[in-house]
Amino acid sequence: VPDFAEPILHVDMDAFFVEVERRSRPELRGVPVIVGGLGNRGVVASASYEARRFGIHSAMPVVHARRLCRTLHCVPSDHGRYHEASTAVFEILREFTPEVEAVSVDEAFLDVSGLRLHYPDSATVADAIRATIRSREGLPASVGIASNKLLAKLASQAAKPDGIRRVASGDEVEFLHPLPVRALWGVGEATHASLERLGVATVGDLAALPRDALVRTLGRVAGAHLWELARGIDERPVATGGEAKSVSVEETFEQDLSDAVEIEQHLFELCERLSARLRRARLAGRTVTIKVRSADFVTATRSHTLHAPVDVTAALWDTARALWGKVGERGPIRLLGVGVAALQSAEEARQLPLTGVPAPEVIEVTDRIKERFGDDAVRPARTVRRRPPPGSERG
DNA sequence: TCTGGGGTCCTAGGACCC
DNA sequence: TCTGGGGTCCTAGGACCC
């Protein structure tokens, strides 16, 4: 049996968060909908195709989207549900082949070479995948089919919404060269601006540039990579597995924070959330980073690498507080974040004894209480606000 | 219009080591 | 007095992705 000529599939869920909401809320079908943060600083996370016709797109501030479409339905994000739906979709993909690379919560590459004894071609596999996701999960997916990841990804974009598109071997350059350079993986706003200055608008223009010129303007790795992509060359394999390299939490405040005590309380709460996520994932890490964005949107990071990996709040907090002291005065704060990198599994990372760290039994018990009754069920006294929240009687 | 949250990877300089 | 070559690790920032 000959190999498939186009063995790589890119499966991309259409308006994923919106479609998950629509399963349980029929009134959202066929109308302009966005899912996103609904606070005054929220942005669009997912927009229905009806909403996109108004010029609405991901990452756009919600207030702006509302102005573009008077009848827009705005739904607050519920990441727990999207995560569940994502798990179900990935289970379906892995029923077809174990060669699945998760790109994000709603996107994956598949190498379906191994199915050549069971299907006449990879397009038939793609049809079966789409039909299964539709019937079992009630969700639309688009699939791009090609000889490599770059082209499969671009093909799925061309297939959207709820479609399928194959780039036949031999037709790669014909498909690729008319596309705008911005469509290429790795060409963002900054690279696009640099390329525009070189007179590059399409992928075809890019392919006409000498390799040296690209490496000079974009750097060694990015330049060389882009030069190959412009020719349709992409030998990156579909990589399964892929362990997390960092874990982080961050929060943009409804109003910028100026009060030092309040800032420290938020930083502490972030350490708590991060610690809970690390332990749930059975991970610990050595490099702690804090992120601070001031009112003018300028972002600074400070990081410190410890001798031993940590996962408990107290250890994260000790380091985060010391890093906060290194940031210096920068006026009102818009965002705070805490992250951990240089990860190891918690089992191999036996922690050194640290002062102020609660006994393992205490941590285990509070984790179990939170699993059962929610994250707010047990909290350190430090995270209790000094002023009562609006509407509460005693605080 | 005014810019979320969670990630990955690259670059560049400095410290440090052989 | 003038001071190599190469490697790793750490830190800060930035581009990019969904």
Tab-separated table of C-alpha atoms (C1' of nucleotides) in Angstrom:
chain	number	residue	atom	x	y	z
A	1	VAL	CA	0.000	0.000	0.000
A	2	PRO	CA	1.544	3.335	-1.027
A	3	ASP	CA	2.040	6.131	1.508
A	4	PHE	CA	-0.503	8.932	1.649
A	5	ALA	CA	0.733	11.813	-0.505
A	6	GLU	CA	-0.596	14.306	2.094
A	7	PRO	CA	-0.298	12.619	5.497
A	8	ILE	CA	-0.558	15.705	7.755
A	9	LEU	CA	-3.918	16.940	9.058
A	10	HIS	CA	-4.551	20.176	10.912
A	11	VAL	CA	-7.800	19.985	12.858
A	12	ASP	CA	-9.069	23.378	13.986
A	13	MET	CA	-12.317	23.846	15.897
A	14	ASP	CA	-14.508	26.675	14.561
A	15	ALA	CA	-15.301	29.511	17.025
A	16	PHE	CA	-14.711	26.898	19.708
A	17	PHE	CA	-15.847	28.663	22.899
A	18	VAL	CA	-18.933	30.073	21.164
A	19	GLU	CA	-19.913	26.665	19.775
A	20	VAL	CA	-19.528	25.033	23.194
A	21	GLU	CA	-21.904	27.657	24.660
A	22	ARG	CA	-24.375	27.130	21.819
A	23	ARG	CA	-24.775	23.440	22.638
A	24	SER	CA	-26.631	24.325	25.835
A	25	ARG	CA	-28.079	27.681	24.761
A	26	PRO	CA	-30.027	27.388	21.496
A	27	GLU	CA	-30.931	31.078	21.556
A	28	LEU	CA	-27.281	31.789	20.704
A	29	ARG	CA	-27.463	29.894	17.394
A	30	GLY	CA	-27.427	31.876	14.179
A	31	VAL	CA	-26.847	35.239	15.892
A	32	PRO	CA	-23.753	37.360	16.608
A	33	VAL	CA	-22.108	36.041	19.807
A	34	ILE	CA	-18.811	36.565	21.559
A	35	VAL	CA	-17.265	34.807	24.526
A	36	GLY	CA	-14.808	36.769	26.604
A	37	GLY	CA	-14.054	38.740	29.726
A	38	LEU	CA	-17.025	40.980	30.414
A	39	GLY	CA	-15.345	43.398	32.822
A	40	ASN	CA	-14.492	46.888	31.627
A	41	ARG	CA	-11.112	45.594	30.451
A	42	GLY	CA	-12.287	42.365	28.825
A	43	VAL	CA	-11.346	41.237	25.338
A	44	VAL	CA	-13.003	38.866	22.868
A	45	ALA	CA	-11.761	35.289	23.264
A	46	SER	CA	-14.004	33.778	20.586
A	47	ALA	CA	-16.406	35.325	18.064
A	48	SER	CA	-19.166	33.613	16.073
A	49	TYR	CA	-19.034	33.962	12.298
A	50	GLU	CA	-22.146	36.150	12.486
A	51	ALA	CA	-20.224	38.500	14.805
A	52	ARG	CA	-17.161	38.456	12.536
A	53	ARG	CA	-19.263	39.947	9.751
A	54	PHE	CA	-19.407	43.120	11.875
A	55	GLY	CA	-15.608	43.283	11.953
A	56	ILE	CA	-15.400	41.690	15.391
A	57	HIS	CA	-12.418	39.413	16.049
A	58	SER	CA	-10.445	37.760	18.862
A	59	ALA	CA	-8.382	40.001	21.146
A	60	MET	CA	-10.604	43.001	20.419
A	61	PRO	CA	-11.798	44.885	23.521
A	62	VAL	CA	-15.365	43.868	24.316
A	63	VAL	CA	-16.497	47.503	24.618
A	64	HIS	CA	-15.371	48.025	21.043
A	65	ALA	CA	-17.150	44.904	19.819
A	66	ARG	CA	-20.378	46.055	21.466
A	67	ARG	CA	-20.123	49.350	19.621
A	68	LEU	CA	-19.749	47.558	16.280
A	69	CYS	CA	-22.829	45.386	16.814
A	70	ARG	CA	-25.834	46.595	18.808
A	71	THR	CA	-27.442	43.138	19.051
A	72	LEU	CA	-24.257	41.306	20.088
A	73	HIS	CA	-24.714	38.536	22.657
A	74	CYS	CA	-21.840	38.555	25.166
A	75	VAL	CA	-21.171	35.422	27.184
A	76	PRO	CA	-18.614	35.269	30.034
A	77	SER	CA	-15.836	32.665	29.540
A	78	ASP	CA	-16.203	29.344	31.311
A	79	HIS	CA	-12.833	27.728	30.797
A	80	GLY	CA	-13.708	24.620	32.785
A	81	ARG	CA	-16.331	23.688	30.190
A	82	TYR	CA	-14.083	24.451	27.222
A	83	HIS	CA	-11.391	22.310	28.777
A	84	GLU	CA	-13.849	19.421	29.156
A	85	ALA	CA	-15.027	19.755	25.559
A	86	SER	CA	-11.412	19.903	24.432
A	87	THR	CA	-10.577	16.688	26.285
A	88	ALA	CA	-13.483	14.941	24.562
A	89	VAL	CA	-12.367	16.149	21.126
A	90	PHE	CA	-8.769	15.035	21.728
A	91	GLU	CA	-10.040	11.612	22.797
A	92	ILE	CA	-11.755	11.308	19.419
A	93	LEU	CA	-8.577	12.338	17.585
A	94	ARG	CA	-6.543	9.732	19.489
A	95	GLU	CA	-9.037	7.046	18.508
A	96	PHE	CA	-7.876	7.626	14.934
A	97	THR	CA	-4.136	7.772	15.666
A	98	PRO	CA	-1.799	8.288	18.620
A	99	GLU	CA	0.197	10.693	16.436
A	100	VAL	CA	-1.606	13.791	17.732
A	101	GLU	CA	0.169	17.048	18.565
A	102	ALA	CA	-1.905	19.501	20.593
A	103	VAL	CA	-1.249	23.058	19.442
A	104	SER	CA	-3.781	24.597	21.793
A	105	VAL	CA	-7.074	23.790	23.468
A	106	ASP	CA	-8.882	23.732	20.085
A	107	GLU	CA	-6.243	22.802	17.526
A	108	ALA	CA	-4.106	19.788	16.673
A	109	PHE	CA	-1.808	18.300	14.064
A	110	LEU	CA	-2.215	14.640	13.154
A	111	ASP	CA	0.140	12.419	11.205
A	112	VAL	CA	-2.198	9.838	9.688
A	113	SER	CA	0.447	7.880	7.717
A	114	GLY	CA	-0.291	4.848	9.882
A	115	LEU	CA	-3.884	4.671	8.628
A	116	ARG	CA	-3.021	3.932	5.002
A	117	LEU	CA	-4.170	0.318	5.318
A	118	HIS	CA	-7.598	1.426	6.550
A	119	TYR	CA	-8.475	4.442	4.387
A	120	PRO	CA	-7.985	5.131	0.670
A	121	ASP	CA	-6.529	8.593	1.316
A	122	SER	CA	-6.056	11.157	4.066
A	123	ALA	CA	-9.056	13.219	2.926
A	124	THR	CA	-11.311	10.290	3.820
A	125	VAL	CA	-9.739	10.230	7.294
A	126	ALA	CA	-10.440	13.950	7.606
A	127	ASP	CA	-14.096	13.442	6.632
A	128	ALA	CA	-14.457	10.716	9.260
A	129	ILE	CA	-12.873	12.881	11.954
A	130	ARG	CA	-15.155	15.821	11.219
A	131	ALA	CA	-18.238	13.605	11.176
A	132	THR	CA	-17.301	11.976	14.493
A	133	ILE	CA	-16.668	15.294	16.255
A	134	ARG	CA	-19.962	16.583	14.877
A	135	SER	CA	-22.053	13.576	15.897
A	136	ARG	CA	-20.497	12.865	19.296
A	137	GLU	CA	-19.765	16.399	20.492
A	138	GLY	CA	-22.093	18.528	18.369
A	139	LEU	CA	-19.202	20.788	17.366
A	140	PRO	CA	-17.966	22.001	13.970
A	141	ALA	CA	-14.323	21.481	13.016
A	142	SER	CA	-12.347	22.420	9.928
A	143	VAL	CA	-9.506	20.291	8.607
A	144	GLY	CA	-6.546	21.140	6.407
A	145	ILE	CA	-4.753	18.317	4.613
A	146	ALA	CA	-1.245	18.611	3.168
A	147	SER	CA	2.236	17.160	2.979
A	148	ASN	CA	3.535	19.163	5.968
A	149	LYS	CA	2.435	21.130	9.018
A	150	LEU	CA	2.812	24.595	7.525
A	151	LEU	CA	0.580	23.829	4.555
A	152	ALA	CA	-1.945	21.829	6.580
A	153	LYS	CA	-2.359	24.773	8.944
A	154	LEU	CA	-2.837	27.241	6.106
A	155	ALA	CA	-5.250	24.826	4.428
A	156	SER	CA	-7.454	24.609	7.536
A	157	GLN	CA	-7.654	28.410	7.567
A	158	ALA	CA	-8.790	28.299	3.951
A	159	ALA	CA	-11.330	25.586	4.847
A	160	LYS	CA	-13.078	27.601	7.557
A	161	PRO	CA	-15.796	27.580	8.679
A	162	ASP	CA	-16.850	23.944	8.971
A	163	GLY	CA	-15.000	22.789	5.881
A	164	ILE	CA	-12.159	20.746	4.520
A	165	ARG	CA	-9.300	21.704	2.214
A	166	ARG	CA	-6.536	19.643	0.719
A	167	VAL	CA	-3.356	21.049	-0.799
A	168	ALA	CA	-2.294	18.350	-3.231
A	169	SER	CA	1.410	17.454	-3.436
A	170	GLY	CA	2.819	19.379	-6.328
A	171	ASP	CA	0.385	22.288	-5.883
A	172	GLU	CA	2.133	23.689	-2.794
A	173	VAL	CA	3.739	26.762	-4.304
A	174	GLU	CA	0.652	27.618	-6.319
A	175	PHE	CA	-1.394	27.590	-3.090
A	176	LEU	CA	1.203	29.349	-0.973
A	177	HIS	CA	2.589	32.221	-3.009
A	178	PRO	CA	-0.541	34.386	-3.404
A	179	LEU	CA	-1.175	34.362	0.384
A	180	PRO	CA	-0.296	37.484	2.417
A	181	VAL	CA	2.961	36.997	4.410
A	182	ARG	CA	1.056	37.725	7.611
A	183	ALA	CA	-0.670	34.355	7.154
A	184	LEU	CA	2.605	32.505	7.779
A	185	TRP	CA	3.184	30.934	11.189
A	186	GLY	CA	5.705	33.192	12.911
A	187	VAL	CA	4.947	36.404	11.048
A	188	GLY	CA	3.336	38.678	13.610
A	189	GLU	CA	2.912	42.421	13.738
A	190	ALA	CA	6.596	43.286	14.169
A	191	THR	CA	7.933	40.908	11.515
A	192	HIS	CA	5.198	42.011	9.148
A	193	ALA	CA	6.315	45.627	9.556
A	194	SER	CA	9.969	44.689	8.857
A	195	LEU	CA	8.977	42.721	5.778
A	196	GLU	CA	6.784	45.536	4.505
A	197	ARG	CA	9.832	47.791	4.603
A	198	LEU	CA	11.565	45.262	2.347
A	199	GLY	CA	8.649	45.518	-0.071
A	200	VAL	CA	7.242	42.108	0.797
A	201	ALA	CA	3.461	41.679	0.714
A	202	THR	CA	2.845	38.067	-0.331
A	203	VAL	CA	4.564	34.790	0.411
A	204	GLY	CA	5.707	34.847	-3.216
A	205	ASP	CA	7.508	38.168	-2.606
A	206	LEU	CA	9.161	36.595	0.422
A	207	ALA	CA	10.361	33.621	-1.606
A	208	ALA	CA	12.067	36.010	-4.020
A	209	LEU	CA	14.287	37.529	-1.282
A	210	PRO	CA	17.854	36.297	-0.769
A	211	ARG	CA	18.295	34.146	2.330
A	212	ASP	CA	20.983	36.479	3.714
A	213	ALA	CA	18.685	39.483	3.651
A	214	LEU	CA	16.122	37.606	5.735
A	215	VAL	CA	18.659	36.386	8.261
A	216	ARG	CA	20.030	39.931	8.614
A	217	THR	CA	16.643	41.519	9.324
A	218	LEU	CA	14.958	38.757	11.332
A	219	GLY	CA	17.787	36.924	13.086
A	220	ARG	CA	19.456	33.616	12.415
A	221	VAL	CA	16.747	31.156	13.407
A	222	ALA	CA	13.606	33.068	12.398
A	223	GLY	CA	15.137	34.271	9.114
A	224	ALA	CA	16.272	30.843	7.976
A	225	HIS	CA	12.992	29.252	9.041
A	226	LEU	CA	10.885	31.790	7.167
A	227	TRP	CA	13.002	31.439	4.042
A	228	GLU	CA	12.160	27.738	4.001
A	229	LEU	CA	8.469	28.248	4.789
A	230	ALA	CA	8.147	30.628	1.845
A	231	ARG	CA	9.150	27.693	-0.384
A	232	GLY	CA	6.673	25.358	1.243
A	233	ILE	CA	9.506	23.526	3.025
A	234	ASP	CA	8.650	22.434	6.571
A	235	GLU	CA	10.170	19.264	7.960
A	236	ARG	CA	9.007	19.634	11.561
A	237	PRO	CA	7.547	16.305	12.658
A	238	VAL	CA	4.211	15.941	14.409
A	239	ALA	CA	5.402	15.861	18.027
A	240	THR	CA	3.252	14.003	20.528
A	241	GLY	CA	3.632	14.332	24.279
A	242	GLY	CA	5.099	17.664	25.143
A	243	GLU	CA	5.386	18.368	28.840
A	244	ALA	CA	4.704	21.817	30.244
A	245	LYS	CA	7.792	24.035	30.566
A	246	SER	CA	6.208	26.716	32.702
A	247	VAL	CA	3.037	27.435	34.641
A	248	SER	CA	1.782	30.925	35.398
A	249	VAL	CA	-1.191	32.933	36.606
A	250	GLU	CA	-1.902	36.606	36.106
A	251	GLU	CA	-4.632	39.132	36.681
A	252	THR	CA	-5.558	42.428	35.107
A	253	PHE	CA	-7.386	44.568	37.629
A	254	GLU	CA	-10.654	46.346	36.936
A	255	GLN	CA	-8.950	49.452	38.292
A	256	ASP	CA	-5.221	50.064	38.594
A	257	LEU	CA	-3.843	49.364	42.059
A	258	SER	CA	-1.878	51.924	44.040
A	259	ASP	CA	-2.199	50.739	47.632
A	260	ALA	CA	0.887	48.740	48.671
A	261	VAL	CA	-1.048	46.449	51.009
A	262	GLU	CA	-3.622	45.671	48.342
A	263	ILE	CA	-0.887	44.939	45.804
A	264	GLU	CA	0.788	42.499	48.194
A	265	GLN	CA	-2.527	40.793	48.913
A	266	HIS	CA	-3.121	40.230	45.206
A	267	LEU	CA	0.411	38.968	44.742
A	268	PHE	CA	-0.148	36.525	47.578
A	269	GLU	CA	-3.432	35.301	46.102
A	270	LEU	CA	-1.692	34.695	42.784
A	271	CYS	CA	0.935	32.619	44.604
A	272	GLU	CA	-1.901	30.588	46.143
A	273	ARG	CA	-3.566	29.962	42.774
A	274	LEU	CA	-0.256	29.054	41.175
A	275	SER	CA	0.627	26.731	44.020
A	276	ALA	CA	-2.742	24.958	43.740
A	277	ARG	CA	-2.282	24.461	39.997
A	278	LEU	CA	1.260	23.183	40.410
A	279	ARG	CA	0.242	20.619	43.004
A	280	ARG	CA	-2.803	19.512	40.990
A	281	ALA	CA	-0.422	18.903	38.068
A	282	ARG	CA	2.152	17.344	40.431
A	283	LEU	CA	4.815	19.803	39.323
A	284	ALA	CA	7.372	21.978	41.062
A	285	GLY	CA	9.809	24.496	39.625
A	286	ARG	CA	13.032	26.311	40.447
A	287	THR	CA	12.648	29.617	38.584
A	288	VAL	CA	10.038	32.001	39.944
A	289	THR	CA	9.053	35.014	37.832
A	290	ILE	CA	6.790	37.912	38.638
A	291	LYS	CA	5.242	40.145	35.996
A	292	VAL	CA	4.204	43.727	36.611
A	293	ARG	CA	2.351	45.885	34.117
A	294	SER	CA	1.906	49.520	35.033
A	295	ALA	CA	-0.865	51.906	34.020
A	296	ASP	CA	1.061	52.936	30.880
A	297	PHE	CA	1.029	49.250	29.738
A	298	VAL	CA	4.800	48.918	30.155
A	299	THR	CA	5.569	45.404	31.396
A	300	ALA	CA	8.521	44.341	33.543
A	301	THR	CA	9.527	40.897	34.759
A	302	ARG	CA	11.847	39.861	37.581
A	303	SER	CA	12.914	36.299	38.120
A	304	HIS	CA	14.978	34.304	40.551
A	305	THR	CA	16.238	30.752	40.342
A	306	LEU	CA	16.213	28.735	43.559
A	307	HIS	CA	18.441	25.790	44.382
A	308	ALA	CA	15.505	23.433	44.780
A	309	PRO	CA	12.099	23.300	43.069
A	310	VAL	CA	9.095	24.637	44.976
A	311	ASP	CA	5.332	24.207	44.748
A	312	VAL	CA	3.902	25.495	48.044
A	313	THR	CA	2.436	28.962	48.510
A	314	ALA	CA	4.825	29.986	51.270
A	315	ALA	CA	7.918	29.328	49.191
A	316	LEU	CA	6.480	31.029	46.104
A	317	TRP	CA	5.397	33.972	48.221
A	318	ASP	CA	8.828	34.417	49.827
A	319	THR	CA	10.436	34.627	46.400
A	320	ALA	CA	7.682	36.697	44.767
A	321	ARG	CA	7.749	39.256	47.565
A	322	ALA	CA	11.518	39.621	47.305
A	323	LEU	CA	11.196	40.062	43.515
A	324	TRP	CA	8.458	42.659	44.006
A	325	GLY	CA	10.957	44.585	46.134
A	326	LYS	CA	13.342	44.630	43.118
A	327	VAL	CA	10.806	46.136	40.722
A	328	GLY	CA	11.025	49.679	42.053
A	329	GLU	CA	8.480	52.482	41.963
A	330	ARG	CA	6.412	52.538	38.780
A	331	GLY	CA	3.101	54.105	39.737
A	332	PRO	CA	-0.329	52.444	39.630
A	333	ILE	CA	-0.323	48.756	38.680
A	334	ARG	CA	-2.568	47.357	35.963
A	335	LEU	CA	-1.532	43.700	36.049
A	336	LEU	CA	0.319	41.309	38.317
A	337	GLY	CA	1.456	37.805	37.448
A	338	VAL	CA	3.475	34.977	38.993
A	339	GLY	CA	4.973	32.029	37.155
A	340	VAL	CA	7.278	29.105	37.645
A	341	ALA	CA	9.666	27.508	35.149
A	342	ALA	CA	12.457	24.917	35.207
A	343	LEU	CA	9.787	22.391	36.135
A	344	GLN	CA	10.208	18.895	37.502
A	345	SER	CA	7.671	16.355	38.601
A	346	ALA	CA	6.809	16.820	42.271
A	347	GLU	CA	7.945	13.279	43.069
A	348	GLU	CA	11.517	13.844	41.956
A	349	ALA	CA	11.522	17.296	43.519
A	350	ARG	CA	11.765	16.650	47.235
A	351	GLN	CA	11.668	20.074	48.751
A	352	LEU	CA	14.338	21.393	51.022
A	353	PRO	CA	12.913	22.441	54.367
A	354	LEU	CA	11.910	26.093	54.249
A	355	THR	CA	10.887	28.299	57.104
A	356	GLY	CA	7.213	29.190	57.260
A	357	VAL	CA	6.118	26.276	55.091
A	358	PRO	CA	3.019	24.525	56.446
A	359	ALA	CA	3.337	20.852	57.302
A	360	PRO	CA	2.618	18.498	54.360
A	361	GLU	CA	-0.469	17.219	56.195
A	362	VAL	CA	-1.933	20.736	56.322
A	363	ILE	CA	-1.333	21.257	52.617
A	364	GLU	CA	-2.889	17.930	51.736
A	365	VAL	CA	-5.983	18.533	53.840
A	366	THR	CA	-6.591	22.040	52.486
A	367	ASP	CA	-6.139	20.737	48.928
A	368	ARG	CA	-8.804	18.118	49.570
A	369	ILE	CA	-11.206	20.651	51.067
A	370	LYS	CA	-10.760	22.876	48.017
A	371	GLU	CA	-11.393	19.984	45.608
A	372	ARG	CA	-14.670	19.279	47.378
A	373	PHE	CA	-15.965	22.718	48.266
A	374	GLY	CA	-14.215	25.058	45.831
A	375	ASP	CA	-11.120	27.223	45.956
A	376	ASP	CA	-12.675	29.769	48.296
A	377	ALA	CA	-13.540	27.232	50.987
A	378	VAL	CA	-10.264	27.586	52.906
A	379	ARG	CA	-8.036	30.624	52.659
A	380	PRO	CA	-5.161	32.088	54.608
A	381	ALA	CA	-6.210	34.997	56.815
A	382	ARG	CA	-3.875	37.217	54.791
A	383	THR	CA	-6.144	37.049	51.716
A	384	VAL	CA	-9.194	38.258	53.639
A	385	ARG	CA	-9.848	41.825	52.584
A	386	ARG	CA	-9.572	44.586	55.151
A	387	ARG	CA	-12.608	46.357	53.740
A	388	PRO	CA	-15.811	44.347	53.306
A	389	PRO	CA	-16.818	43.722	49.692
A	390	PRO	CA	-19.717	45.910	48.481
A	391	GLY	CA	-23.090	44.507	49.508
A	392	SER	CA	-21.800	42.314	52.296
A	393	GLU	CA	-22.855	43.139	55.834
A	394	ARG	CA	-19.867	42.143	57.879
A	395	GLY	CA	-17.052	41.443	55.485
B	1	DT	C1'	-10.787	51.035	20.475
B	2	DC	C1'	-7.294	50.594	24.170
B	3	DT	C1'	-5.417	46.657	24.681
B	4	DG	C1'	-6.971	38.954	28.665
B	5	DG	C1'	-4.710	34.873	30.077
B	6	DG	C1'	-1.832	31.114	29.255
B	7	DG	C1'	1.849	29.529	26.945
B	8	DT	C1'	6.594	28.785	23.666
B	9	DC	C1'	10.810	30.240	21.741
B	10	DC	C1'	14.716	33.454	20.726
B	11	DT	C1'	18.258	36.995	21.724
B	12	DA	C1'	21.745	39.238	24.215
B	13	DG	C1'	24.693	40.305	27.977
B	14	DG	C1'	27.053	38.896	32.043
B	15	DA	C1'	28.862	35.503	35.378
B	16	DC	C1'	31.411	31.658	35.784
B	17	DC	C1'	34.188	27.607	34.564
B	18	DC	C1'	37.830	24.945	32.180
C	1	DT	C1'	50.866	44.713	29.711
C	2	DC	C1'	47.370	42.827	27.466
C	3	DT	C1'	44.834	39.593	28.071
C	4	DG	C1'	41.743	32.936	23.858
C	5	DG	C1'	37.987	29.976	22.925
C	6	DG	C1'	34.142	27.615	24.193
C	7	DG	C1'	30.509	26.049	27.110
C	8	DT	C1'	26.550	26.546	30.535
C	9	DC	C1'	23.491	29.043	33.394
C	10	DC	C1'	20.884	33.070	34.700
C	11	DT	C1'	18.177	37.258	33.816
C	12	DA	C1'	15.261	40.559	31.101
C	13	DG	C1'	12.837	41.599	27.307
C	14	DG	C1'	10.313	40.748	23.240
C	15	DA	C1'	7.905	38.320	19.335
C	16	DC	C1'	4.544	35.222	18.555
C	17	DC	C1'	0.638	31.799	19.050
C	18	DC	C1'	-4.366	30.702	20.333
